[in-house]
Structure formats: C-alpha cells, structure tokens
Amino acid sequence: MTSLIEVISLIHIQSYLWTGLVLVLVMSTLSSKFFSKVTDKFIKNYDNVQRIHHEEVSRLGGVALTFGVLMLAYLSDNPETQALTLKLFIALTPITLVALMEDLHLEINPFLRLLVLLLSSFLVLLLTDIELPKLNEARLDLLLSMPYLGLFFYSLCMAGLINGMNFIDGTNGNFGFTSIAILMGLLFLGMTADDLAFISLLLTFLMPLIIFMGFNYPLGKIFAGDVGAYFFGASIGFLVIYFFGSHPEISAWNAVLIVFYPAMELIYSVTRKVANNYSPLLPDRHHLHIKLYGRLFNSTQNAKISNNLVTLILSPSWLLPMLLLPWVYHSAVLSMSTATALALLYIVFNKMIRSPL
C-alpha cells in the first residue's frame, strides 16, 4: 500500500503554491463587492425556485476551480495527467458553456441541457478511451461488452452523477465537502492499489477544491455554480470509472458507496417527482437540503446560520461513505450492504423532514 509520504511527494510544492496563489486572487476578485456591483449592471438577479440565499453572491467559483485544475495539470510533470485532463476539458466544453450561461442567469431549456450533458459524458469516455469497469457478474459484463453499449451505460451513469452533484449544490459547503469526501475515498483506494499515476491525477482535482472551500464555507463568499457542479461531477465520474476500470481486483460495486450521496439524491428526487406527476427536469423546493434549510430558518430566523447548519446536519450523507469504505471495500457484498443501509437511513430522514409551509 502506498504510504502518505509517497503521496505527499507527488505534490510539487512550487506548482501548488503558484496555483494556490492565483486561485486565491481570482476567487477574492470574484467574491468582492466591487465585482458584484459591476456584474449587477449586466447580469439579472438569480431568481430560481431553489434559491435559499438572501444576497447576491458570485456563482462563478466553478470557473476558478476549472482554471485551477487546468493550471495544475499544465504544471504537472506527469504526461498522463496532462493528457487526460486536457481531453476531459475538451469533452466537457459543451456542457461547461451551457453551465456558464446558467451561472450568468441566462435560461436554458432543461431538455436541451440534458442532451448536452449526455453528449459531454459520452465524449469524456470516447476521447479518453479508458478501460471500462467490469461488474464481476457474467451476464451483465457480457451485455456491457457489446459494441458501444458499455460506453452508453457508463455515459448515463456519469450524466446521472453530474445531475446529482448539481442537486446537492445549494448550501454553503455541501457540494465542496461532498466532492472532497469522494476524492478522499478514491485516494484511499489509489493508495491501496499502489497507483501513483492515478493519485497524481486525483490530486490535480483535489487541491483547487480545498482552496475553494476557504471562500465557500462558512463564509459563503462564492459558489461553485453550475460550472463547478457539472465540471466536478463529470470529473469525479471519470475518475471513478477510470480507477475501477484499471483495477478489476477491487470490486466496481464500491463505486455505489463512494458516490452515495449525490446518487441517492438524484434517485430519490426523480422517483419523488415522477410519483407526483412532476417533470424530473424541472426544479422544485423539496430537495432534502432545501427542506432542512426551511425548517432551520423558521427556528433561527438567521439565513447564514441556517445555511451553514444544513451542511453539518447532512454530514453523515457525505462523510460516512468515506469513513466506512476502508472497512468494507474488500467485499462487494459488504460495500453494497453498507450503501443499502445508508439509503434506508436517508429515506427515513427525508420523510421526517417535511417542507415548511
């Protein structure tokens, strides 16, 4: 198993310092009052049905995050990290442009956004040409081995994860902590598999997130926005598929546990909307974090405290999968049983929290 010292050795201090400095300057600018005053003249106020913030805050943190990832990849001395990150960025250009329009408060047709999202997910796997995971179930693996069927299946999985990450991005820290927790789970598996190349690639995505969190939680000075949620949702999906495709000795069913929270939020939300004859493509105010915020705000009458408390209360959803992974990853039965138990707890908790009047 790769040691922590070996992981630290992959961090090129000078590259990370320069990138960190640039990101701090960029995010400070994006979150400044001056920037807000300038953009207010050209951009209409954010008025989505899912909004729970009471002030205008820059949603362009995702742009800074994406720039940080590209900068670290460029400064990396690992050719594989450079090549895969560039291909990922090219493949995600369509959905990134659509997401940027959304962050600038330009409305995009939900169906068109879904089609572009599916296209970008497909392009990621097509351009990177990575090995797709085996599910260690003969009939499923035979089915997914058919031409383009496996590519289509994992593109759907990636698109679902991207949507799930977008669903949970609504309160300070929720998207960021969830992404970091997922990447830390993958870091543990990368260390277990002694895959230094994968760890180097993973750190390229992890470090900008850590800097972003200094502005996002608990201060709420900047949000990841749709660009951040889509880019990191796709990047995490790619990293999960890439790792389990490269390491068939570790059950790919562990992916269900690793991405539990955004995946569960997507499945529960779509099922709930369909059951209530409501389009899954349209937003509503019945997501768990929004319901929880409403209840907390009714009690505290303090938007910022309520916002930050939501992420802490929901921490079992994004923290437990990472903490439990080292104990169950060696057994597909254990990892799936753990994910099932967490899903039941999630459903019970969601039922307990009713939408405020």
Tab-separated table of C-alpha atoms in Angstrom, residues 12-281:
chain	number	residue	atom	x	y	z
A	12	HIS	CA	5.122	19.623	-6.404
A	13	ILE	CA	5.249	22.433	-3.861
A	14	GLN	CA	6.154	25.201	-6.280
A	15	SER	CA	3.354	24.300	-8.722
A	16	TYR	CA	0.754	24.105	-5.962
A	17	LEU	CA	1.924	27.355	-4.370
A	18	TRP	CA	1.655	29.277	-7.645
A	19	THR	CA	-1.699	27.724	-8.465
A	20	GLY	CA	-2.962	28.361	-4.950
A	21	LEU	CA	-1.885	31.994	-5.088
A	22	VAL	CA	-3.617	32.532	-8.449
A	23	LEU	CA	-6.796	30.839	-7.221
A	24	VAL	CA	-6.858	32.943	-4.052
A	25	LEU	CA	-6.525	36.125	-6.144
A	26	VAL	CA	-9.180	35.007	-8.646
A	27	MET	CA	-11.675	33.909	-6.001
A	28	SER	CA	-11.053	37.043	-3.937
A	29	THR	CA	-11.874	39.105	-7.017
A	30	LEU	CA	-14.977	37.067	-7.891
A	31	SER	CA	-16.284	37.316	-4.333
A	32	SER	CA	-15.531	41.048	-3.884
A	33	LYS	CA	-18.257	43.683	-3.534
A	34	PHE	CA	-16.696	45.564	-6.445
A	35	PHE	CA	-17.162	42.546	-8.728
A	36	SER	CA	-20.776	42.193	-7.557
A	37	LYS	CA	-21.518	45.846	-8.321
A	38	VAL	CA	-20.037	45.519	-11.805
A	39	THR	CA	-21.874	42.299	-12.666
A	40	ASP	CA	-25.171	43.620	-11.266
A	41	LYS	CA	-25.207	46.124	-14.130
A	42	PHE	CA	-25.019	43.404	-16.771
A	43	ILE	CA	-26.497	40.291	-15.150
A	44	LYS	CA	-30.015	39.916	-13.829
A	45	ASN	CA	-30.512	38.680	-10.275
A	46	TYR	CA	-30.698	34.955	-9.623
A	47	ASP	CA	-34.363	34.050	-9.059
A	48	ASN	CA	-34.534	30.253	-9.299
A	49	VAL	CA	-37.240	28.393	-7.385
A	50	GLN	CA	-34.496	26.524	-5.477
A	51	ARG	CA	-32.824	29.691	-4.230
A	52	ILE	CA	-32.355	29.866	-0.443
A	53	HIS	CA	-29.716	32.631	-0.229
A	54	HIS	CA	-30.854	36.138	0.621
A	55	GLU	CA	-27.978	38.035	-1.016
A	56	GLU	CA	-26.407	38.100	-4.458
A	57	VAL	CA	-23.222	36.023	-4.370
A	58	SER	CA	-20.961	35.185	-7.304
A	59	ARG	CA	-21.756	31.783	-8.818
A	60	LEU	CA	-18.528	31.770	-10.840
A	61	GLY	CA	-16.440	29.767	-8.371
A	62	GLY	CA	-16.659	26.838	-10.785
A	63	VAL	CA	-14.815	28.877	-13.403
A	64	ALA	CA	-11.966	29.432	-10.931
A	65	LEU	CA	-11.994	25.737	-9.957
A	66	THR	CA	-11.774	24.646	-13.586
A	67	PHE	CA	-8.931	27.093	-14.220
A	68	GLY	CA	-7.086	25.750	-11.159
A	69	VAL	CA	-7.356	22.159	-12.381
A	70	LEU	CA	-6.073	23.089	-15.835
A	71	MET	CA	-3.209	25.105	-14.354
A	72	LEU	CA	-2.100	22.237	-12.105
A	73	ALA	CA	-2.334	19.784	-14.991
A	74	TYR	CA	-0.202	22.083	-17.160
A	75	LEU	CA	2.424	22.406	-14.398
A	76	SER	CA	2.437	18.643	-13.751
A	77	ASP	CA	5.424	16.622	-14.916
A	78	ASN	CA	3.164	13.591	-15.426
A	79	PRO	CA	2.307	13.273	-19.163
A	80	GLU	CA	-0.729	11.081	-18.401
A	81	THR	CA	-2.172	13.679	-16.025
A	82	GLN	CA	-1.679	16.393	-18.645
A	83	ALA	CA	-3.194	14.354	-21.480
A	84	LEU	CA	-6.238	13.063	-19.589
A	85	THR	CA	-7.068	16.466	-18.073
A	86	LEU	CA	-6.857	18.157	-21.483
A	87	LYS	CA	-9.099	15.524	-23.080
A	88	LEU	CA	-11.528	15.837	-20.186
A	89	PHE	CA	-11.672	19.608	-20.591
A	90	ILE	CA	-12.260	19.331	-24.358
A	91	ALA	CA	-15.035	16.766	-23.877
A	92	LEU	CA	-16.737	18.915	-21.246
A	93	THR	CA	-16.632	22.120	-23.295
A	94	PRO	CA	-20.275	21.813	-24.493
A	95	ILE	CA	-21.802	21.375	-21.025
A	96	THR	CA	-19.386	23.903	-19.484
A	97	LEU	CA	-20.598	26.571	-21.922
A	98	VAL	CA	-24.239	25.740	-21.158
A	99	ALA	CA	-23.493	25.789	-17.415
A	100	LEU	CA	-21.729	29.149	-17.738
A	101	MET	CA	-24.825	30.590	-19.393
A	102	GLU	CA	-26.887	29.307	-16.462
A	103	ASP	CA	-24.447	30.883	-13.989
A	104	LEU	CA	-24.835	34.167	-15.849
A	105	HIS	CA	-28.584	33.709	-15.296
A	106	LEU	CA	-29.393	33.031	-18.957
A	107	GLU	CA	-32.139	30.418	-19.021
A	108	ILE	CA	-31.512	27.206	-20.984
A	109	ASN	CA	-34.212	24.720	-21.949
A	110	PRO	CA	-33.956	21.804	-19.450
A	111	PHE	CA	-34.262	19.172	-22.185
A	112	LEU	CA	-31.507	20.810	-24.257
A	113	ARG	CA	-29.301	20.976	-21.158
A	114	LEU	CA	-29.859	17.247	-20.560
A	115	LEU	CA	-28.935	16.391	-24.163
A	116	VAL	CA	-25.724	18.428	-23.968
A	117	LEU	CA	-24.904	16.799	-20.630
A	118	LEU	CA	-25.300	13.318	-22.156
A	119	LEU	CA	-23.177	14.365	-25.135
A	120	SER	CA	-20.344	15.622	-22.922
A	121	SER	CA	-20.472	12.467	-20.763
A	122	PHE	CA	-20.192	10.307	-23.891
A	123	LEU	CA	-17.331	12.428	-25.250
A	124	VAL	CA	-15.389	12.083	-21.973
A	125	LEU	CA	-15.278	8.289	-22.252
A	126	LEU	CA	-14.814	8.336	-26.019
A	127	LEU	CA	-11.883	10.791	-26.069
A	128	THR	CA	-10.052	9.446	-23.018
A	129	ASP	CA	-10.526	5.851	-24.251
A	130	ILE	CA	-10.144	4.426	-20.740
A	131	GLU	CA	-10.855	0.820	-19.770
A	132	LEU	CA	-14.432	0.460	-18.565
A	133	PRO	CA	-15.056	-1.364	-15.258
A	134	LYS	CA	-16.199	-4.977	-15.015
A	135	LEU	CA	-19.090	-5.700	-12.673
A	136	ASN	CA	-17.995	-9.309	-11.979
A	137	GLU	CA	-21.431	-10.565	-12.951
A	138	ALA	CA	-21.185	-12.727	-16.076
A	139	ARG	CA	-24.457	-11.741	-17.736
A	140	LEU	CA	-24.054	-8.022	-17.055
A	141	ASP	CA	-20.437	-7.995	-18.219
A	142	LEU	CA	-21.401	-9.887	-21.393
A	143	LEU	CA	-24.145	-7.341	-22.072
A	144	LEU	CA	-21.873	-4.356	-21.459
A	145	SER	CA	-19.164	-5.847	-23.677
A	146	MET	CA	-21.408	-5.367	-26.741
A	147	PRO	CA	-20.212	-2.586	-29.079
A	148	TYR	CA	-20.928	0.878	-27.614
A	149	LEU	CA	-23.391	-0.498	-25.038
A	150	GLY	CA	-20.886	-0.274	-22.195
A	151	LEU	CA	-19.903	3.209	-23.352
A	152	PHE	CA	-23.553	4.266	-23.383
A	153	PHE	CA	-24.240	2.725	-19.947
A	154	TYR	CA	-21.329	4.461	-18.232
A	155	SER	CA	-22.155	7.717	-20.018
A	156	LEU	CA	-25.618	7.511	-18.432
A	157	CYS	CA	-24.019	6.808	-15.045
A	158	MET	CA	-21.761	9.844	-15.415
A	159	ALA	CA	-24.651	12.064	-16.536
A	160	GLY	CA	-26.657	10.904	-13.521
A	161	LEU	CA	-23.800	11.730	-11.158
A	162	ILE	CA	-23.402	15.187	-12.700
A	163	ASN	CA	-27.081	15.879	-12.106
A	164	GLY	CA	-26.789	14.551	-8.562
A	165	MET	CA	-23.890	16.885	-7.821
A	166	ASN	CA	-25.921	19.773	-9.189
A	167	PHE	CA	-28.880	18.790	-6.982
A	168	ILE	CA	-26.864	18.918	-3.751
A	169	ASP	CA	-25.214	22.252	-4.596
A	170	GLY	CA	-27.443	24.676	-2.742
A	171	THR	CA	-25.996	25.373	0.678
A	172	ASN	CA	-22.539	26.535	1.744
A	173	GLY	CA	-20.098	23.638	1.747
A	174	ASN	CA	-22.432	20.835	0.681
A	175	PHE	CA	-21.021	20.443	-2.839
A	176	GLY	CA	-17.429	21.075	-1.743
A	177	PHE	CA	-17.353	18.733	1.249
A	178	THR	CA	-19.113	16.003	-0.737
A	179	SER	CA	-16.604	16.297	-3.592
A	180	ILE	CA	-13.639	16.272	-1.210
A	181	ALA	CA	-15.025	13.251	0.664
A	182	ILE	CA	-15.486	11.327	-2.597
A	183	LEU	CA	-11.972	12.212	-3.765
A	184	MET	CA	-10.538	11.172	-0.385
A	185	GLY	CA	-12.294	7.808	-0.739
A	186	LEU	CA	-10.722	7.410	-4.172
A	187	LEU	CA	-7.368	8.497	-2.720
A	188	PHE	CA	-7.592	5.670	-0.175
A	189	LEU	CA	-8.322	3.156	-2.944
A	190	GLY	CA	-5.497	4.571	-5.063
A	191	MET	CA	-3.096	4.135	-2.144
A	192	THR	CA	-4.390	0.599	-1.577
A	193	ALA	CA	-3.751	-0.248	-5.233
A	194	ASP	CA	-0.315	1.475	-5.235
A	195	ASP	CA	-1.414	3.523	-8.249
A	196	LEU	CA	0.766	6.635	-8.066
A	197	ALA	CA	-0.259	7.822	-11.550
A	198	PHE	CA	-3.931	7.821	-10.517
A	199	ILE	CA	-3.122	9.579	-7.242
A	200	SER	CA	-1.214	12.290	-9.116
A	201	LEU	CA	-4.222	12.847	-11.377
A	202	LEU	CA	-6.618	12.882	-8.431
A	203	LEU	CA	-4.607	15.488	-6.524
A	204	THR	CA	-4.940	17.808	-9.505
A	205	PHE	CA	-8.685	17.982	-8.781
A	206	LEU	CA	-8.487	17.862	-5.002
A	207	MET	CA	-6.237	20.846	-4.309
A	208	PRO	CA	-8.324	23.572	-6.044
A	209	LEU	CA	-11.374	22.318	-4.137
A	210	ILE	CA	-9.630	22.758	-0.789
A	211	ILE	CA	-8.777	26.379	-1.659
A	212	PHE	CA	-12.338	26.982	-2.870
A	213	MET	CA	-13.732	25.791	0.471
A	214	GLY	CA	-11.881	28.590	2.264
A	215	PHE	CA	-14.203	31.043	0.494
A	216	ASN	CA	-17.332	28.901	0.398
A	217	TYR	CA	-17.695	27.552	3.945
A	218	PRO	CA	-18.726	29.001	6.302
A	219	LEU	CA	-18.323	32.485	4.769
A	220	GLY	CA	-20.416	31.856	1.661
A	221	LYS	CA	-18.408	34.394	-0.337
A	222	ILE	CA	-18.526	32.416	-3.583
A	223	PHE	CA	-20.460	29.443	-5.001
A	224	ALA	CA	-19.366	26.696	-7.382
A	225	GLY	CA	-22.392	27.325	-9.582
A	226	ASP	CA	-23.438	25.061	-12.435
A	227	VAL	CA	-19.944	25.155	-13.983
A	228	GLY	CA	-18.425	23.798	-10.758
A	229	ALA	CA	-21.139	21.194	-10.162
A	230	TYR	CA	-21.079	19.928	-13.751
A	231	PHE	CA	-17.315	20.000	-14.207
A	232	PHE	CA	-16.540	18.264	-10.915
A	233	GLY	CA	-19.494	15.905	-11.233
A	234	ALA	CA	-18.110	14.778	-14.595
A	235	SER	CA	-14.518	14.720	-13.330
A	236	ILE	CA	-15.449	12.589	-10.320
A	237	GLY	CA	-17.473	10.271	-12.558
A	238	PHE	CA	-14.499	9.959	-14.890
A	239	LEU	CA	-12.083	9.268	-12.004
A	240	VAL	CA	-14.376	6.583	-10.563
A	241	ILE	CA	-14.761	4.831	-13.925
A	242	TYR	CA	-11.044	5.210	-14.671
A	243	PHE	CA	-9.964	3.715	-11.339
A	244	PHE	CA	-12.266	0.696	-11.317
A	245	GLY	CA	-11.575	0.032	-14.994
A	246	SER	CA	-7.836	-0.003	-14.206
A	247	HIS	CA	-8.195	-2.161	-11.079
A	248	PRO	CA	-10.584	-5.089	-11.616
A	249	GLU	CA	-9.171	-6.678	-8.446
A	250	ILE	CA	-11.199	-4.126	-6.453
A	251	SER	CA	-14.955	-4.559	-6.878
A	252	ALA	CA	-16.538	-1.838	-9.020
A	253	TRP	CA	-19.634	-2.070	-6.807
A	254	ASN	CA	-17.692	0.078	-4.327
A	255	ALA	CA	-18.482	2.984	-6.662
A	256	VAL	CA	-22.081	2.892	-5.402
A	257	LEU	CA	-20.855	3.584	-1.863
A	258	ILE	CA	-18.299	6.207	-2.918
A	259	VAL	CA	-20.802	8.401	-4.786
A	260	PHE	CA	-23.680	7.509	-2.455
A	261	TYR	CA	-24.964	10.979	-1.535
A	262	PRO	CA	-25.290	12.645	-4.980
A	263	ALA	CA	-26.529	9.369	-6.494
A	264	MET	CA	-29.114	8.893	-3.748
A	265	GLU	CA	-30.285	12.496	-4.024
A	266	LEU	CA	-30.800	12.034	-7.777
A	267	ILE	CA	-32.643	8.703	-7.480
A	268	TYR	CA	-34.872	9.905	-4.643
A	269	SER	CA	-35.667	13.233	-6.328
A	270	VAL	CA	-36.510	11.727	-9.730
A	271	THR	CA	-38.640	8.990	-8.133
A	272	ARG	CA	-40.472	11.557	-5.991
A	273	LYS	CA	-41.190	13.839	-8.940
A	274	VAL	CA	-42.401	11.034	-11.202
A	275	ALA	CA	-44.634	9.678	-8.419
A	276	ASN	CA	-46.178	13.155	-8.078
A	277	ASN	CA	-46.644	13.624	-11.852
A	278	TYR	CA	-43.989	16.350	-11.887
A	279	SER	CA	-41.314	16.618	-14.569
A	280	PRO	CA	-37.901	15.391	-13.328
A	281	LEU	CA	-36.319	18.091	-15.492
